[in-house]
Each structure stands twice: as structure tokens, then as C-alpha cells.
Coordinates of N, CA and C and ligand atoms in Angstrom, one line a residue:
X1 N -12.6 8.8 17.6 CA -11.4 8.0 17.2 C -10.4 8.8 16.4
X2 N -9.2 8.5 16.7 CA -8.1 9.2 15.9 C -8.0 8.5 14.5
X3 N -7.2 9.1 13.6 CA -7.0 8.4 12.3 C -6.2 7.1 12.6
X4 N -5.2 7.1 13.5 CA -4.5 5.9 13.7 C -5.4 4.8 14.2
X5 N -6.4 5.2 15.1 CA -7.4 4.2 15.6 C -8.2 3.6 14.4
X6 N -8.6 4.5 13.5 CA -9.5 4.0 12.4 C -8.7 3.1 11.4
X7 N -7.4 3.5 11.2 CA -6.6 2.6 10.3 C -6.3 1.3 11.0
X8 N -6.0 1.3 12.3 CA -5.8 0.1 13.0 C -7.0 -0.8 13.0
X9 N -8.2 -0.2 13.2 CA -9.4 -0.9 13.2 C -9.7 -1.6 11.8
X10 N -9.3 -0.8 10.8 CA -9.4 -1.4 9.4 C -8.6 -2.7 9.3
X11 N -7.3 -2.6 9.7 CA -6.4 -3.7 9.5 C -6.8 -4.9 10.3
X12 N -7.3 -4.6 11.5 CA -7.8 -5.8 12.3 C -9.0 -6.4 11.7
X13 N -9.9 -5.6 11.2 CA -11.1 -6.1 10.6 C -10.8 -6.9 9.3
X14 N -9.8 -6.4 8.6 CA -9.4 -7.2 7.4 C -8.8 -8.5 7.8
X15 N -8.0 -8.5 8.8 CA -7.3 -9.8 9.2 C -8.4 -10.8 9.7
X16 N -9.4 -10.3 10.3 CA -10.5 -11.1 10.8 C -11.4 -11.6 9.6
X17 N -11.6 -10.7 8.6 CA -12.4 -11.1 7.5 C -11.7 -12.1 6.5
X18 N -10.5 -11.8 6.2 CA -9.8 -12.6 5.1 C -8.5 -13.2 5.5
X19 N -8.1 -13.0 6.8 CA -6.7 -13.4 7.2 C -5.7 -12.6 6.5
X20 N -4.7 -13.2 5.9 CA -3.6 -12.4 5.3 C -4.0 -12.0 3.9
X21 N -4.1 -10.7 3.7 CA -4.6 -10.2 2.4 C -3.6 -10.1 1.2
X22 N -2.4 -10.6 1.5 CA -1.3 -10.4 0.5 C -1.7 -10.8 -0.9
X23 N -2.3 -12.0 -1.0 CA -2.7 -12.5 -2.4 C -3.6 -11.5 -3.1
X24 N -4.6 -11.1 -2.3 CA -5.6 -10.2 -2.9 C -5.0 -8.9 -3.3
X25 N -4.1 -8.3 -2.5 CA -3.5 -7.0 -2.9 C -2.7 -7.1 -4.2
X26 N -1.9 -8.2 -4.3 CA -1.2 -8.3 -5.6 C -2.1 -8.6 -6.8
X27 N -3.1 -9.4 -6.5 CA -4.0 -9.7 -7.6 C -4.7 -8.4 -8.1
X28 N -5.0 -7.6 -7.1 CA -5.7 -6.3 -7.5 C -4.7 -5.4 -8.3
X29 N -3.4 -5.4 -7.8 CA -2.4 -4.5 -8.4 C -2.2 -5.0 -9.9
X30 N -2.1 -6.3 -10.1 CA -1.8 -6.8 -11.4 C -3.0 -6.8 -12.3
X31 N -4.2 -6.8 -11.7 CA -5.4 -6.7 -12.5 C -5.5 -5.2 -13.1
X32 N -5.2 -4.3 -12.2 CA -5.3 -2.9 -12.6 C -4.1 -2.5 -13.5
X33 N -2.9 -3.1 -13.3 CA -1.7 -2.8 -14.0 C -0.9 -4.1 -14.3
X34 N -1.4 -4.8 -15.4 CA -0.8 -6.1 -15.7 C 0.7 -6.0 -16.0
X35 N 1.2 -4.8 -16.4 CA 2.6 -4.7 -16.7 C 3.5 -4.9 -15.5
X36 N 3.0 -4.8 -14.3 CA 3.8 -4.9 -13.1 C 4.1 -6.4 -12.7
X37 N 3.3 -7.3 -13.2 CA 3.4 -8.7 -12.8 C 4.7 -9.3 -13.1
X38 N 5.2 -9.0 -14.4 CA 6.5 -9.6 -14.8 C 7.7 -9.1 -14.0
X39 N 7.5 -8.0 -13.3 CA 8.6 -7.5 -12.4 C 8.9 -8.4 -11.2
X40 N 7.9 -9.2 -10.9 CA 8.1 -10.1 -9.7 C 8.4 -11.6 -10.1
X41 N 8.8 -11.8 -11.4 CA 9.0 -13.1 -11.9 C 10.0 -13.9 -11.1
X42 N 11.0 -13.2 -10.6 CA 12.1 -13.9 -9.8 C 11.7 -14.2 -8.4
X43 N 10.5 -13.6 -8.0 CA 10.1 -13.8 -6.6 C 9.3 -15.1 -6.4
X44 N 10.0 -16.2 -6.5 CA 9.4 -17.5 -6.6 C 8.6 -17.9 -5.4
X45 N 9.2 -17.6 -4.2 CA 8.5 -18.0 -2.9 C 7.6 -16.9 -2.4
X46 N 7.5 -15.7 -3.1 CA 6.6 -14.7 -2.6 C 7.2 -13.8 -1.5
X47 N 8.5 -14.1 -1.2 CA 9.2 -13.4 -0.1 C 9.3 -11.9 -0.3
X48 N 9.6 -11.5 -1.5 CA 9.7 -10.0 -1.9 C 8.3 -9.4 -1.7
X49 N 7.3 -10.1 -2.3 CA 6.0 -9.5 -2.2 C 5.5 -9.3 -0.8
X50 N 5.9 -10.3 0.1 CA 5.5 -10.2 1.5 C 6.2 -9.0 2.2
X51 N 7.5 -8.9 1.9 CA 8.2 -7.8 2.6 C 7.8 -6.4 2.1
X52 N 7.4 -6.4 0.8 CA 7.0 -5.1 0.2 C 5.7 -4.7 0.9
X53 N 4.8 -5.6 1.0 CA 3.5 -5.3 1.6 C 3.7 -4.9 3.1
X54 N 4.6 -5.6 3.8 CA 4.9 -5.3 5.2 C 5.4 -3.9 5.3
X55 N 6.3 -3.5 4.4 CA 6.9 -2.2 4.5 C 5.8 -1.1 4.2
X56 N 5.0 -1.4 3.2 CA 4.0 -0.4 2.8 C 3.0 -0.3 4.0
X57 N 2.7 -1.4 4.7 CA 1.8 -1.3 5.9 C 2.5 -0.5 7.0
X58 N 3.8 -0.7 7.2 CA 4.5 0.1 8.2 C 4.4 1.6 7.9
X59 N 4.5 1.9 6.6 CA 4.4 3.3 6.2 C 3.0 3.9 6.5
X60 N 2.0 3.1 6.2 CA 0.6 3.5 6.4 C 0.4 3.7 7.9
X61 N 0.8 2.7 8.7 CA 0.6 2.9 10.2 C 1.4 4.0 10.8
X62 N 2.6 4.2 10.3 CA 3.5 5.2 10.8 C 2.9 6.6 10.5
X63 N 2.4 6.7 9.2 CA 1.9 8.0 8.8 C 0.6 8.3 9.5
X64 N -0.2 7.3 9.6 CA -1.5 7.5 10.3 C -1.3 8.0 11.7
X65 N -0.2 7.6 12.3 CA 0.1 8.0 13.7 C 1.0 9.3 13.7
X66 N 1.2 9.9 12.6 CA 2.0 11.1 12.6 C 3.5 10.9 12.8
X67 N 4.0 9.7 12.5 CA 5.4 9.3 12.8 C 6.4 9.9 11.8
X68 N 7.6 9.6 12.1 CA 8.7 10.2 11.3 C 9.3 9.3 10.3
X69 N 8.7 8.0 10.2 CA 9.3 7.0 9.3 C 8.8 7.2 7.9
X70 N 7.5 7.4 7.7 CA 7.0 7.4 6.3 C 7.6 8.6 5.5
X71 N 7.8 9.8 6.1 CA 8.3 10.9 5.3 C 9.8 10.6 4.8
X72 N 10.5 9.7 5.4 CA 11.8 9.3 5.0 C 11.7 8.1 4.1
X73 N 11.0 7.1 4.5 CA 10.9 5.8 3.8 C 10.2 5.9 2.4
X74 N 9.1 6.6 2.4 CA 8.4 6.7 1.1 C 9.3 7.3 0.0
X75 N 9.8 8.5 0.2 CA 10.7 9.0 -0.9 C 11.9 8.1 -1.2
X76 N 12.5 7.5 -0.2 CA 13.6 6.6 -0.4 C 13.2 5.4 -1.2
X77 N 12.1 4.8 -0.8 CA 11.7 3.5 -1.6 C 11.3 3.9 -3.0
X78 N 10.6 5.1 -3.2 CA 10.2 5.5 -4.5 C 11.5 5.6 -5.4
X79 N 12.5 6.2 -4.8 CA 13.8 6.4 -5.6 C 14.4 5.0 -5.9
X80 N 14.4 4.1 -4.9 CA 15.0 2.7 -5.2 C 14.2 2.0 -6.3
X81 N 12.9 2.2 -6.3 CA 12.0 1.5 -7.3 C 12.3 2.0 -8.7
X82 N 12.9 3.2 -8.9 CA 13.2 3.6 -10.2 C 14.2 2.6 -10.8
X83 N 15.1 2.1 -9.9 CA 16.0 1.1 -10.4 C 15.4 -0.2 -10.7
X84 N 14.2 -0.5 -10.3 CA 13.4 -1.7 -10.6 C 12.6 -1.5 -11.8
X85 N 12.6 -0.2 -12.4 CA 11.7 0.1 -13.5 C 10.3 0.5 -13.2
X86 N 10.1 1.0 -11.9 CA 8.8 1.5 -11.5 C 8.9 3.0 -11.6
X87 N 8.0 3.6 -12.4 CA 7.9 5.0 -12.6 C 7.6 5.7 -11.3
X88 N 8.1 6.8 -11.0 CA 7.8 7.5 -9.7 C 6.3 7.7 -9.5
X89 N 5.6 8.0 -10.6 CA 4.1 8.2 -10.5 C 3.4 6.9 -10.3
X90 N 4.0 5.8 -10.6 CA 3.3 4.5 -10.4 C 3.5 4.0 -9.0
X91 N 4.6 4.4 -8.4 CA 5.0 3.8 -7.1 C 3.8 3.8 -6.0
X92 N 3.1 5.0 -5.8 CA 2.1 4.9 -4.8 C 0.8 4.2 -5.2
X93 N 0.7 3.7 -6.4 CA -0.4 2.9 -6.8 C -0.6 1.7 -5.9
X94 N 0.5 1.2 -5.3 CA 0.4 0.0 -4.4 C -0.5 0.4 -3.2
X95 N -0.3 1.6 -2.7 CA -1.2 2.0 -1.6 C -2.6 2.0 -2.0
X96 N -2.9 2.4 -3.2 CA -4.3 2.4 -3.6 C -4.8 0.9 -3.7
X97 N -4.0 0.0 -4.3 CA -4.4 -1.4 -4.4 C -4.7 -1.9 -3.0
X98 N -3.9 -1.5 -2.0 CA -4.2 -2.0 -0.6 C -5.5 -1.5 -0.1
X99 N -5.8 -0.2 -0.3 CA -7.0 0.4 0.2 C -8.2 -0.3 -0.5
X100 N -8.1 -0.5 -1.8 CA -9.2 -1.1 -2.6 C -9.5 -2.5 -2.1
X101 N -8.5 -3.3 -1.8 CA -8.7 -4.6 -1.3 C -9.3 -4.6 0.1
X102 N -8.8 -3.7 0.9 CA -9.4 -3.6 2.3 C -10.8 -3.3 2.2
X103 N -11.2 -2.3 1.4 CA -12.6 -1.9 1.3 C -13.5 -3.0 0.8
X104 N -13.0 -3.7 -0.2 CA -13.8 -4.9 -0.8 C -13.9 -6.0 0.3
X105 N -12.8 -6.2 1.0 CA -12.8 -7.3 2.0 C -13.9 -7.1 3.1
X106 N -14.0 -5.8 3.4 CA -14.9 -5.5 4.5 C -16.4 -5.3 4.1
X107 N -16.6 -5.1 2.8 CA -18.0 -5.0 2.3 C -18.7 -3.9 3.1
X108 N -19.9 -4.3 3.7 CA -20.7 -3.4 4.5 C -20.0 -2.9 5.8
X109 N -18.9 -3.6 6.2 CA -18.2 -3.2 7.4 C -17.2 -2.1 7.1
X110 N -17.1 -1.7 5.9 CA -16.3 -0.5 5.5 C -17.1 0.8 5.9
X111 N -16.6 1.5 6.9 CA -17.4 2.6 7.4 C -17.1 4.0 6.7
X112 N -17.9 5.0 6.8 CA -17.6 6.3 6.3 C -16.3 6.9 6.9
X113 N -16.1 6.6 8.2 CA -14.8 7.1 8.8 C -13.6 6.4 8.1
X114 N -13.7 5.1 7.9 CA -12.6 4.5 7.2 C -12.4 5.1 5.8
X115 N -13.5 5.3 5.1 CA -13.5 5.8 3.7 C -12.7 7.2 3.7
X116 N -13.1 8.1 4.7 CA -12.5 9.4 4.8 C -11.1 9.3 5.1
X117 N -10.7 8.5 6.1 CA -9.3 8.5 6.6 C -8.4 7.9 5.6
X118 N -8.9 6.8 5.0 CA -8.0 6.2 4.0 C -7.8 7.1 2.8
X119 N -8.8 7.8 2.4 CA -8.7 8.8 1.3 C -7.6 9.8 1.6
X120 N -7.7 10.4 2.8 CA -6.8 11.4 3.3 C -5.4 10.9 3.3
X121 N -5.3 9.7 3.9 CA -3.9 9.0 4.0 C -3.3 8.8 2.7
X122 N -4.1 8.3 1.7 CA -3.6 8.0 0.4 C -3.1 9.3 -0.2
X123 N -3.9 10.3 -0.1 CA -3.5 11.6 -0.7 C -2.2 12.1 -0.1
X124 N -2.0 11.9 1.2 CA -0.7 12.3 1.8 C 0.5 11.4 1.3
X125 N 0.2 10.1 1.2 CA 1.3 9.2 0.8 C 1.7 9.5 -0.7
X126 N 0.7 9.8 -1.5 CA 1.0 10.3 -2.9 C 1.9 11.5 -2.8
X127 N 1.6 12.4 -1.9 CA 2.4 13.6 -1.8 C 3.8 13.3 -1.4
X128 N 4.0 12.4 -0.4 CA 5.3 12.0 0.1 C 6.1 11.4 -1.1
X129 N 5.4 10.6 -1.9 CA 6.1 9.9 -3.0 C 6.6 10.9 -4.0
X130 N 6.2 12.1 -4.0 CA 6.7 13.1 -5.0 C 7.9 13.9 -4.4
X131 N 8.2 13.7 -3.1 CA 9.3 14.4 -2.5 C 10.6 13.8 -2.8
X132 N 11.7 14.7 -2.6 CA 13.0 14.2 -2.9 C 13.5 13.2 -1.8
X133 N 14.2 12.2 -2.3 CA 14.7 11.2 -1.3 C 15.8 11.7 -0.5
Ligands
HEM201 C1 3.0 -0.2 -8.1 C2 3.9 0.0 -7.1 C3 5.1 -0.9 -6.9 C4 5.8 -1.8 -7.7 C5 5.4 -2.2 -9.2 C6 6.8 -2.4 -7.0 C7 7.7 -3.3 -7.5 C8 8.7 -3.9 -6.7 C9 9.6 -4.9 -7.3 C10 9.6 -5.5 -8.7 C11 10.4 -5.3 -6.3 C12 11.5 -6.4 -6.3 C13 12.8 -5.8 -6.8 C14 13.9 -6.7 -6.8 O1 14.2 -7.4 -5.9 O2 14.6 -6.8 -7.9 C15 10.1 -4.5 -5.1 C16 10.7 -4.7 -3.9 C17 10.3 -4.0 -2.8 N1 9.3 -3.0 -2.7 FE1 8.1 -2.4 -4.2 N2 6.9 -1.8 -5.7 C18 5.8 -0.9 -5.6 C19 5.5 -0.2 -4.5 C20 6.1 -0.3 -3.3 C21 5.7 0.5 -2.1 C22 4.6 1.5 -2.0 C23 6.6 0.1 -1.1 C24 6.6 0.5 0.3 C25 6.4 1.7 0.7 C26 7.5 -0.9 -1.6 C27 8.4 -1.6 -0.9 C28 9.3 -2.5 -1.4 C29 10.3 -3.2 -0.6 C30 10.6 -3.0 0.9 C31 10.9 -4.1 -1.5 C32 12.1 -5.1 -1.1 C33 11.5 -6.4 -0.6 C34 12.6 -7.4 -0.3 O3 13.4 -7.6 -1.2 O4 12.5 -8.0 0.7 N3 7.2 -1.1 -2.9 N4 9.0 -3.7 -5.4

């Protein structure tokens, strides 16, 4: 299986296990970094949180597939987020919160292949987040 297959398999298994993981991902982010919760105070209907997770998932899928979107989008979004008060080094923590929730959601269904490919992908996304926008 390719990396893209393994990442797709993860996302499908998560959808089957817990449905939409949006609540869990933000709960995890705010548990690990309570200071981020107040940044979303204006997001009454959760629309911003939903779009943000969607874009982060697009970056994950694109990068797993060796696409051209993530290398452009990640540095650009990291630069935009400085305007929201998110430190550049904090920006990729959202990808870690996603992986942690997916791993927890799958329990024994989280495979060694998933563990390896998500670790590699996170490390590359952290690298992209350091690049110039
Ligand atoms: C710990 C990391 C992060 C924090 C604390 C954070 C925080 C925020 C906040 C506060 C907003 C709302 C800004 C506003 O409307 O005033 C926002 C919007 C957004 N974020 Fe993040 N962000 C993080 C990581 C990411 C990542 C990794 C991505 C995608 C690669 C991303 C994509 C987006 C997008 C697309 C929006 C706009 C959503 C919309 O308005 O529809 N964010 N983020």
C-alpha cells in the first residue's frame, strides 16, 4: 500500500468509527493548548472550525499523494495565522491533534503502517510550516 492508501484508509476507518471527528479534534487541541480556545470565540456556529479542519485534511491528503497543494498552502496558511495570533511554531500542532484523535478513535485498529506513515507525514508538514510563504 502507498502512503496515500494508508492515509485514506485511516480517514475512512475514523469516519466509520466516530463519524465526523471535528469535535474531538478541537477538544484535543484545546486540552493540550487551552490558550487557543479563546481564538475561536467568534466562531459561534463552528463554521470556521469546520473549514479549518477541512483545509488541514486537504493538505494531509494532498501531501500524502505527493501533490503540489500542500507545499503552497501550508506556508501561506501559517503566514495568515500569524495575523490571528498563532505563532509559526504552534501552527502545525493542529496536524498533531488530528493524528492523535485518529489514533485514539481507532484503538486496536490503528496499525503499525498507519503509525509510521502519519509520523512521516507530520514531520514533513512541520517542515513545510517552516518554509517561506
Ligand atoms: C494550533 C494551530 C492553529 C490554530 C490555533 C488556528 C487558529 C485559527 C483561528 C483562530 C482561525 C479564525 C481566524 C478568524 O477568522 O479570525 C483560523 C482560521 C482558519 N484556519 Fe487555522 N489554526 C491553526 C492551524 C491551522 C492549520 C494547520 C490549517 C490548515 C492547514 C488551518 C486552516 C485555517 C483556515 C482555512 C481558516 C479559515 C476558515 C474560515 O474562515 O472558513 N489552521 N485558524
